[in-house]
mmCIF file of C-alpha atoms and ligand atoms in Angstrom:
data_model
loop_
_atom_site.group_PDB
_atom_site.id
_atom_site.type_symbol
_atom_site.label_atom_id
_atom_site.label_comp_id
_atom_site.label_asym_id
_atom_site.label_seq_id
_atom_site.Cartn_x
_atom_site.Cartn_y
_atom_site.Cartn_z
ATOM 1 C CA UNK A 404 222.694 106.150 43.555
ATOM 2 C CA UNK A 405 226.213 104.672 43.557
ATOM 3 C CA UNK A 406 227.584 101.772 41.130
ATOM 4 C CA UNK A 407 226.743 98.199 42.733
ATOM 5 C CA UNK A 408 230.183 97.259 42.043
ATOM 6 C CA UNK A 409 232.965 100.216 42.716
ATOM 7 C CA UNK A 410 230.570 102.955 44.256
ATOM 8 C CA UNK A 411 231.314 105.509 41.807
ATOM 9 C CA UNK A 412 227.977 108.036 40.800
ATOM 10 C CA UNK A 413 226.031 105.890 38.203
ATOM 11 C CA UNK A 414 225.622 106.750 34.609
ATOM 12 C CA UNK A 415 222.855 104.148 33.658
ATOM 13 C CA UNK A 416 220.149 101.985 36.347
ATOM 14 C CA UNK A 417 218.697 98.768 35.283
ATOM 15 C CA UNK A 418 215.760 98.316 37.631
ATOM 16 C CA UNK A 419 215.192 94.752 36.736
ATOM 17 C CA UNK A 420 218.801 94.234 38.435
ATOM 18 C CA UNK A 421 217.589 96.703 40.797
ATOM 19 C CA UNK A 422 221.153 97.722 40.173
ATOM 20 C CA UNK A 423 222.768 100.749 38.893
ATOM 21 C CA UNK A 424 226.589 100.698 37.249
ATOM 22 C CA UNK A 425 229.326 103.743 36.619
ATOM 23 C CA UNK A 426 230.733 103.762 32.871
ATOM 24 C CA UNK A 427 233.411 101.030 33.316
ATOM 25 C CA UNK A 428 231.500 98.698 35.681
ATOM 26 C CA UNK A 429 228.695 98.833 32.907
ATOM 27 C CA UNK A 430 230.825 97.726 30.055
ATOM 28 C CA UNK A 431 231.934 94.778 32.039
ATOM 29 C CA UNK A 432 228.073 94.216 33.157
ATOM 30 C CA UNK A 433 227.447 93.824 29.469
ATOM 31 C CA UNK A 434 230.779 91.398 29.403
ATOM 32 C CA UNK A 435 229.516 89.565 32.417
ATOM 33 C CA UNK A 436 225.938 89.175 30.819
ATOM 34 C CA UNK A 437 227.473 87.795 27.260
ATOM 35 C CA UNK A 438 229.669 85.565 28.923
ATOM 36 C CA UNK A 439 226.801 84.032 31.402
ATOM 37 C CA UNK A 440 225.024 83.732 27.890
ATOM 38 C CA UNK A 441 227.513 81.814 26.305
ATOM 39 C CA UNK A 442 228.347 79.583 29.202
ATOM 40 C CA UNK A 443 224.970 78.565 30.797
ATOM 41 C CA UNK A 444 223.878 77.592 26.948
ATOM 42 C CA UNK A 445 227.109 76.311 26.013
ATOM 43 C CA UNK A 446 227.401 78.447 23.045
ATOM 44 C CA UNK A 447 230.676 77.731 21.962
ATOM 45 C CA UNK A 448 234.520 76.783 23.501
ATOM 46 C CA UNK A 449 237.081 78.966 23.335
ATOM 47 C CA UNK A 450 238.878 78.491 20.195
ATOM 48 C CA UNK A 451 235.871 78.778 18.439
ATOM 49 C CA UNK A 452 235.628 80.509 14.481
ATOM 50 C CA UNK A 453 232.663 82.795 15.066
ATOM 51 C CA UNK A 454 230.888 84.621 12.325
ATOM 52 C CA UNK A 455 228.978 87.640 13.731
ATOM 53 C CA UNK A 456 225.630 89.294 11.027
ATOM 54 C CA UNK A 457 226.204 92.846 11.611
ATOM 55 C CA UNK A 458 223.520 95.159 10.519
ATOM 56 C CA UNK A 459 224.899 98.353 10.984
ATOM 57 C CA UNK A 460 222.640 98.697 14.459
ATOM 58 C CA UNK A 461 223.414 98.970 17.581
ATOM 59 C CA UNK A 462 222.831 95.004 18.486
ATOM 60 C CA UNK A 463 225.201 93.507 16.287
ATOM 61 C CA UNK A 464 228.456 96.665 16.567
ATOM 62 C CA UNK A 465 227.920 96.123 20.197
ATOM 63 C CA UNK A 466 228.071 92.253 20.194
ATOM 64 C CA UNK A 467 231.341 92.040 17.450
ATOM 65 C CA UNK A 468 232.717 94.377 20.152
ATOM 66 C CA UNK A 469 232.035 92.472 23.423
ATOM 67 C CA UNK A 470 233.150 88.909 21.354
ATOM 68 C CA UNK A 471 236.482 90.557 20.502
ATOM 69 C CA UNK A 472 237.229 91.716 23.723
ATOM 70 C CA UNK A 473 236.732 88.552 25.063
ATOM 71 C CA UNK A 474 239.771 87.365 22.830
ATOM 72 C CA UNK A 475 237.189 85.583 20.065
ATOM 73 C CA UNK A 476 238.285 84.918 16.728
ATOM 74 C CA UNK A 477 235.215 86.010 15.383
ATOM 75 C CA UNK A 478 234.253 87.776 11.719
ATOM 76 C CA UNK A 479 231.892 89.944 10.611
ATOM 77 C CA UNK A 480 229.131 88.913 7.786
ATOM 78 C CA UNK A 481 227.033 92.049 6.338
ATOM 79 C CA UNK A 482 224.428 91.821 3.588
ATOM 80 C CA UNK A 483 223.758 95.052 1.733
ATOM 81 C CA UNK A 484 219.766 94.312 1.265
ATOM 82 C CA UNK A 485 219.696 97.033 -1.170
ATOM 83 C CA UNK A 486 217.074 99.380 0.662
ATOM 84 C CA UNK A 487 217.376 103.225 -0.434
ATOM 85 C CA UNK A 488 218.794 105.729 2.129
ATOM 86 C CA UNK A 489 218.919 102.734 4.592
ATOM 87 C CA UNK A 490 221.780 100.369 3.140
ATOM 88 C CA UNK A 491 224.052 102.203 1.972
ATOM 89 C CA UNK A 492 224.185 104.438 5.058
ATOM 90 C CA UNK A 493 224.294 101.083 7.347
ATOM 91 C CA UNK A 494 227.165 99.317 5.426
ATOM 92 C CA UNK A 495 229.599 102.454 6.427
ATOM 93 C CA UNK A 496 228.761 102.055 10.248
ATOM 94 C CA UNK A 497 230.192 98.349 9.865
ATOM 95 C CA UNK A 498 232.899 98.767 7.726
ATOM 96 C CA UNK A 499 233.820 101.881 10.354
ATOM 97 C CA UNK A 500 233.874 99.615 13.074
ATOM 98 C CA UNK A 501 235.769 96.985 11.481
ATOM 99 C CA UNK A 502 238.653 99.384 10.097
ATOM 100 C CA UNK A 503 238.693 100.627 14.039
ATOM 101 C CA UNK A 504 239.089 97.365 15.781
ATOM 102 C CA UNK A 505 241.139 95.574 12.822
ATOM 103 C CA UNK A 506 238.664 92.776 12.141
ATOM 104 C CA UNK A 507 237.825 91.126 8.891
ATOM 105 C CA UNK A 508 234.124 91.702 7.470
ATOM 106 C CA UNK A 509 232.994 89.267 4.583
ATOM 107 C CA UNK A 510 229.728 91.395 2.709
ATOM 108 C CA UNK A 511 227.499 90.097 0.380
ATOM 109 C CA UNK A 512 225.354 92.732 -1.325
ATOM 110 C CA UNK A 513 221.803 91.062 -3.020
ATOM 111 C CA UNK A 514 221.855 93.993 -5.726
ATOM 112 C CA UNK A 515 225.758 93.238 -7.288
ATOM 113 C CA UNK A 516 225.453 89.352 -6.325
ATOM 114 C CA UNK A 517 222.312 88.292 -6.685
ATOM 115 C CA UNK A 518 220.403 90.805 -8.725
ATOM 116 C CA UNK A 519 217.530 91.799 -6.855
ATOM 117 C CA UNK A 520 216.880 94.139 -3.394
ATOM 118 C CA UNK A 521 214.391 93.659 -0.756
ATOM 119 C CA UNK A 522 211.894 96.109 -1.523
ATOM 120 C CA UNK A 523 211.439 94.937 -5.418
ATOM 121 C CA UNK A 524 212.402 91.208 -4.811
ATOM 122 C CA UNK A 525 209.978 90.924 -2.198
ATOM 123 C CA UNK A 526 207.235 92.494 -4.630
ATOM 124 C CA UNK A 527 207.727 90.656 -7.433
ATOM 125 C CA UNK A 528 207.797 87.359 -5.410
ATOM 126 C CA UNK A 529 204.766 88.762 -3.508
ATOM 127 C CA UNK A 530 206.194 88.835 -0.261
ATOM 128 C CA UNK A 531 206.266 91.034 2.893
ATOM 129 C CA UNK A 532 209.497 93.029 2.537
ATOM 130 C CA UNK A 533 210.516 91.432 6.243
ATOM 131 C CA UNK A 534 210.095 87.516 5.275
ATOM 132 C CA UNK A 535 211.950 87.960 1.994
ATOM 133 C CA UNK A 536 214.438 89.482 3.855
ATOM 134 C CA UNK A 537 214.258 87.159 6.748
ATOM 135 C CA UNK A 538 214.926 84.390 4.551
ATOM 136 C CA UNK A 539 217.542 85.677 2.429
ATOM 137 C CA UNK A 540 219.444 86.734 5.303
ATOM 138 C CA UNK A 541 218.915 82.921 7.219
ATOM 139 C CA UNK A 542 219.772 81.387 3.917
ATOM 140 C CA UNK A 543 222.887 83.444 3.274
ATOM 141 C CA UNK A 544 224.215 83.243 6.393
ATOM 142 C CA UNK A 545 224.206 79.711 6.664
ATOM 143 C CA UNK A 546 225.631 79.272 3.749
ATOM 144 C CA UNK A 547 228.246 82.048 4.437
ATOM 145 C CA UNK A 548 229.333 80.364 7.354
ATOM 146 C CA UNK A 549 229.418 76.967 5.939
ATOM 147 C CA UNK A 550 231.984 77.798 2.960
ATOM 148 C CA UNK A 551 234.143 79.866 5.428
ATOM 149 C CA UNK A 552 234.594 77.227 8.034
ATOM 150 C CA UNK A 553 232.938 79.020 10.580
ATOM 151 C CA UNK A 554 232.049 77.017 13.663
ATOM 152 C CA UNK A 555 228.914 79.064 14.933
ATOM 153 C CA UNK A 556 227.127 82.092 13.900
ATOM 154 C CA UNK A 557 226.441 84.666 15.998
ATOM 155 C CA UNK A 558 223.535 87.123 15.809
ATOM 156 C CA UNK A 559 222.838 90.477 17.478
ATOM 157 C CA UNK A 560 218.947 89.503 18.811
ATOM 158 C CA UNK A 561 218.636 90.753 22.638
ATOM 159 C CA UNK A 562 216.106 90.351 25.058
ATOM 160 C CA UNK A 563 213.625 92.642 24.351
ATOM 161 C CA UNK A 564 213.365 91.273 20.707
ATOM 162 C CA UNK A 565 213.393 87.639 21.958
ATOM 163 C CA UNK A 566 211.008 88.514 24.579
ATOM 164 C CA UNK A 567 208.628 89.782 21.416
ATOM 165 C CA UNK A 568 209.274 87.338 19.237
ATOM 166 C CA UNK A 569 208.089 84.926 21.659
ATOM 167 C CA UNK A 570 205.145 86.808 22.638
ATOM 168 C CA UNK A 571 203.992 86.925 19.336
ATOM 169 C CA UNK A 572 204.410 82.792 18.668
ATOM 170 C CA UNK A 573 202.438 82.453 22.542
ATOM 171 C CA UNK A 574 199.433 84.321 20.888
ATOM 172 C CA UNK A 575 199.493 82.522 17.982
ATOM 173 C CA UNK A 576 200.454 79.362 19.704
ATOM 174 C CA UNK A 577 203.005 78.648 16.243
ATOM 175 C CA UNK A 578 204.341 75.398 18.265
ATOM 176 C CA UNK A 579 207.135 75.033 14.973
ATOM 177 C CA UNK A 580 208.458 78.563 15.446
ATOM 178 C CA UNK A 581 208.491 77.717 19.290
ATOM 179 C CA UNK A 582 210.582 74.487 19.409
ATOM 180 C CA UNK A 583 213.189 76.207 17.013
ATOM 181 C CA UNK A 584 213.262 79.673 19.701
ATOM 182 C CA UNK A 585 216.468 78.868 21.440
ATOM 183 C CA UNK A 586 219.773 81.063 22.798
ATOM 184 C CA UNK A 587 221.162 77.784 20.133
ATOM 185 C CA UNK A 588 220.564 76.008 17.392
ATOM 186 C CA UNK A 589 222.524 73.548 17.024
ATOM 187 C CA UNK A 590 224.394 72.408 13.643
ATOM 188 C CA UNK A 591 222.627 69.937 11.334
ATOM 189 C CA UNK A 592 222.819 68.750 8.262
ATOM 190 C CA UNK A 593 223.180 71.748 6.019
ATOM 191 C CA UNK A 594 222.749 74.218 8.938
ATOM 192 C CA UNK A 595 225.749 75.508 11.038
ATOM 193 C CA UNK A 596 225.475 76.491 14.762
ATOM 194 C CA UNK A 597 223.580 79.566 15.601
ATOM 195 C CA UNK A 598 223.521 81.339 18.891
ATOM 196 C CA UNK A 599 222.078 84.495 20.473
ATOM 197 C CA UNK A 600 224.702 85.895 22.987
ATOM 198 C CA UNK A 601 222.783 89.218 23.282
ATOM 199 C CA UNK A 602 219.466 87.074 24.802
ATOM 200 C CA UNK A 603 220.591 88.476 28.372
ATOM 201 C CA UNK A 604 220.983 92.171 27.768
ATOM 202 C CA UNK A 605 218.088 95.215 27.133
ATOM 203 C CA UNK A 606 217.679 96.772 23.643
ATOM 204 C CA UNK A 607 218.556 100.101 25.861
ATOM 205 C CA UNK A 608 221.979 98.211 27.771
ATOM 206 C CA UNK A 609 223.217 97.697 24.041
ATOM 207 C CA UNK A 610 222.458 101.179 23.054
ATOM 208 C CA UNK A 611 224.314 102.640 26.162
ATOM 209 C CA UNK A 612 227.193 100.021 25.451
ATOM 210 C CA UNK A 613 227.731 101.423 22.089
ATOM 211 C CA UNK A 614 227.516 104.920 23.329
ATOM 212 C CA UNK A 615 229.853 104.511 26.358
ATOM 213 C CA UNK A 616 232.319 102.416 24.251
ATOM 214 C CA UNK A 617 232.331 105.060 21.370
ATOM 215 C CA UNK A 618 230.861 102.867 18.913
ATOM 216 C CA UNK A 619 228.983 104.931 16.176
ATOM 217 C CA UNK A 620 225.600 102.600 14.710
ATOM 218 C CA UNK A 621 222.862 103.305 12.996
ATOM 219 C CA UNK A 622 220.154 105.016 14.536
ATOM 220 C CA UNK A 623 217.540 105.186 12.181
ATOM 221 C CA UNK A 624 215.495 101.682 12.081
ATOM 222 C CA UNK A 625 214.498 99.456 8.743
ATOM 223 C CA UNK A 626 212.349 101.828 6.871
ATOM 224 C CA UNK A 627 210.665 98.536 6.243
ATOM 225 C CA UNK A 628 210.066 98.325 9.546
ATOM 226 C CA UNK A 629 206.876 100.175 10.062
ATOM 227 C CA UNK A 630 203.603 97.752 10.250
ATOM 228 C CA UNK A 631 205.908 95.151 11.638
ATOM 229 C CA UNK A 632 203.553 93.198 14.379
ATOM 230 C CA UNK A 633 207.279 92.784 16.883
ATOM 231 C CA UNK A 634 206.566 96.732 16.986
ATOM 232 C CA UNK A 635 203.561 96.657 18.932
ATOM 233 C CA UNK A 636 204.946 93.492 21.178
ATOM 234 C CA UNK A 637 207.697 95.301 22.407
ATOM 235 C CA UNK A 638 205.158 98.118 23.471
ATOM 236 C CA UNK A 639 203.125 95.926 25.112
ATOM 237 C CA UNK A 640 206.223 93.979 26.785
ATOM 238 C CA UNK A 641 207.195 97.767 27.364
ATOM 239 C CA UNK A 642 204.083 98.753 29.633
ATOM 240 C CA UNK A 643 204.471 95.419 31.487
ATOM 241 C CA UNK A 644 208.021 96.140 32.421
ATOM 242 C CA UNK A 645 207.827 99.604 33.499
ATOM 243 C CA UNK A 646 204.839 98.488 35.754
ATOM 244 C CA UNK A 647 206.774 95.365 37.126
ATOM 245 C CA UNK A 648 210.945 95.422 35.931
ATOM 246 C CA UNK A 649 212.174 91.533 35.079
ATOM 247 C CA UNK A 650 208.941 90.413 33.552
ATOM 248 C CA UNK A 651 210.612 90.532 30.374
ATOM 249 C CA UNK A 652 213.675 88.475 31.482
ATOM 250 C CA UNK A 653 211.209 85.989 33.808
ATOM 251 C CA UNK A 654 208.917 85.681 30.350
ATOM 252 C CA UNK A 655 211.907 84.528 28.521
ATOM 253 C CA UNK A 656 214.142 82.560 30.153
ATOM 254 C CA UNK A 657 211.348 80.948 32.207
ATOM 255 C CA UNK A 658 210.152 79.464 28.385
ATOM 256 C CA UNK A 659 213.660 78.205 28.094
ATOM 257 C CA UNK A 660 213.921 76.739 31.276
ATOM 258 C CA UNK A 661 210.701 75.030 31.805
ATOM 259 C CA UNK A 662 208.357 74.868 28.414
ATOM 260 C CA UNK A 663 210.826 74.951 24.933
ATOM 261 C CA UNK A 664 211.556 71.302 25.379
ATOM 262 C CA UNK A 665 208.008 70.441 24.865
ATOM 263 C CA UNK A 666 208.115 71.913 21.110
ATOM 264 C CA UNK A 667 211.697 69.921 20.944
ATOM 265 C CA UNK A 668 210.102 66.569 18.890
ATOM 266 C CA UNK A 669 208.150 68.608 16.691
ATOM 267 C CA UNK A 670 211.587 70.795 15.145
ATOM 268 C CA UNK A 671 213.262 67.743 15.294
ATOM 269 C CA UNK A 672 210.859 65.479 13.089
ATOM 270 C CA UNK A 673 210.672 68.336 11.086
ATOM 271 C CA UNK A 674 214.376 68.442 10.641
ATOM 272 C CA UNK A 675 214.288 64.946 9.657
ATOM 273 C CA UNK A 676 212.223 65.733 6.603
ATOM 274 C CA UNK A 677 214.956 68.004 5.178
ATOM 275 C CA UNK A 678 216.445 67.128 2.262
ATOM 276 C CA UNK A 679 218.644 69.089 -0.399
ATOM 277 C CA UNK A 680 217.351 72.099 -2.536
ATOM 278 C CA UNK A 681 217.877 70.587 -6.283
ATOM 279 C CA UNK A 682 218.476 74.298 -6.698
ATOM 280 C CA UNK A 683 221.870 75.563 -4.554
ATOM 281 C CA UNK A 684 221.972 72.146 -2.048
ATOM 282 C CA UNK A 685 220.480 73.931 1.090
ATOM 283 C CA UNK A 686 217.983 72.012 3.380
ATOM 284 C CA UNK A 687 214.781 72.699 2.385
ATOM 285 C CA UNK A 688 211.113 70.805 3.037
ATOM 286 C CA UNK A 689 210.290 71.105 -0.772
ATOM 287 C CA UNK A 690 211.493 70.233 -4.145
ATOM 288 C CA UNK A 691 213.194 73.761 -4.024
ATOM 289 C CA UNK A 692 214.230 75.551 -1.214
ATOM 290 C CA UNK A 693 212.317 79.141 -0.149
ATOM 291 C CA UNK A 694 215.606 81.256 -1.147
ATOM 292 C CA UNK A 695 215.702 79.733 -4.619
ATOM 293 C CA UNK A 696 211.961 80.184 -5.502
ATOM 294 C CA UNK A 697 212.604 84.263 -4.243
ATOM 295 C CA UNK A 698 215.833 84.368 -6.348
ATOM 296 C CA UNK A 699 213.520 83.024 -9.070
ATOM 297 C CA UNK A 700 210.642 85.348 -9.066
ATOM 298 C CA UNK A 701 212.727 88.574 -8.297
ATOM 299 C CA UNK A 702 215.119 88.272 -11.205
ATOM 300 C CA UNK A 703 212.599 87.335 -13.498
ATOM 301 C CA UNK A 704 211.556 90.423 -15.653
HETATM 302 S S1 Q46 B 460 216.047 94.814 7.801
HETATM 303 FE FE1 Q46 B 460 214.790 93.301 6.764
HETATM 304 FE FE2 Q46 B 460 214.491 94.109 9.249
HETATM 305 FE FE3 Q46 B 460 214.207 95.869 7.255
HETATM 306 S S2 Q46 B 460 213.285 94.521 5.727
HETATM 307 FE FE4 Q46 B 460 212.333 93.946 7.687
HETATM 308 S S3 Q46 B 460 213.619 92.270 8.349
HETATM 309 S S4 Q46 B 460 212.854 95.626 9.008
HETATM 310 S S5 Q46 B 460 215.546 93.411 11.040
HETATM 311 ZN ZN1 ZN B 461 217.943 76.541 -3.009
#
């Protein structure tokens, strides 16, 4: 097979392009793919202060990459979630990467600033280890991105996890989680702008990107990870895919295209109801918002 662009011998094939690409045609695939992303959802104008969450994983190393290369001002946020043998090996991937390419990384570690790590916060505050992490990393980015003056913030999710994450909210028909699964959120009050500029490219095209750029990440997933339900959607978006290549991509995009609107009114009337946390100010449906109540219990002895 030759590369679809220069006709060089191909190092990776992505069937559901029914394309294949030599090393440096496949970096600028990837390029191609962010900058569709950003364009066809009007993610943000050039010019724009971006803060990127980098975990350490491939995703997020891959996408600071791409949205420097495209001449982006754009930061790197990192929260140490204080999980044994997994943060403190993660944390030297990003600050690695940053050193490399000269680019400024703002971390916030939950042990030294807040007191508490995922796996005892979330017990004491008797939650799964994934939503008090979840939250405290939505909370803490917003709010990260708010006091720096950031215009947007940028995560690392790609297709396959989209693709799963929407899966799982179609079974369950969560209409709330639906309306607010977009490539962008826009800013509201108390919420900046968050986009998804990974939403066009394969967990496996940002793995090769890393490994054909020379990006070193973390291999080893979230030990937290196991029992998570997104596990056994991908496997099952996995079999579909293999048996018929784009059904992840057609699943997807044809939800933004043709059905997210419908969940629109429902995320926005809920948006309405916001008001702020007496707590730390953030928008939150209660008297006290979710992050404050988890700060709460896990610090409490
Ligand atoms: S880091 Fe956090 Fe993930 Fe680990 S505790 Fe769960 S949510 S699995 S992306
Ligand atoms: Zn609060």
């Amino acid at each position: 097979m030759k590369c679809r662009r220069c006709r060089a011998p191909v190092v990776i094939e992505i069937r559901r392009h029914n394309a294949g690409f030599c090393s440096d045609c496949f970096v600028r695939h990837c390029q191609d793919q962010v900058r569709k992303a950003i364009h066809d959802f009007a993610m943000f104008e050039e010019g724009a202060r971006v803060l990127v969450a980098v975990s350490g994983g491939k995703d997020s190393l891959a996408l600071w990459d791409v949205l420097l290369d495209m001449g982006y001002e754009v930061d790197g946020l990192y929260l140490g979630l204080g999980i044994e043998g997994y943060s403190d090996e993660s944390v030297v991937y990003v600050r690695d990467f940053a050193a490399r390419r000269g680019a400024t990384l703002v971390e916030i570690d939950l042990p030294a600033d807040y007191g508490f790590d995922i796996p005892n916060g979330s017990r004491a505050a008797r939650r799964v280890p994934c939503s008090a992490c979840g939250l405290s990393k939505r909370h803490l980015f917003d709010r990260a991105a708010l006091e720096g003056g950031y215009d947007v913030v940028a995560t690392g999710h790609n297709l396959d996890d989209e693709a799963a994450v929407l899966f799982g909210n179609v079974l369950r028909w969560s209409t709330e989680y639906l309306g607010r699964q977009q490539p962008v959120l826009p800013a509201a009050n108390g919420f900046p702008r968050k986009v998804k500029p990974l939403v066009r490219l394969a967990e496996r095209e940002t793995a090769a990107y890393c490994v054909l750029r020379g990006i070193d990440y973390q291999v080893e997933e979230c030990p937290m990870a196991e029992g998570n339900r997104h596990l056994g959607y991908k496997a099952a978006l996995n079999a579909m895919e293999a048996q018929s290549p784009g059904t992840k991509h057609a699943f997807l995009f044809g939800y933004f295209e043709r059905a997210s609107k419908l969940f629109a009114p429902e995320v926005a009337a809920e948006r309405e109801e916001l008001h702020p946390c007496s707590g730390c100010g953030a928008p939150t449906l209660g008297e006290i918002c979710a992050f404050c109540r988890l700060l709460d219990r896990a610090t409490t002895p």
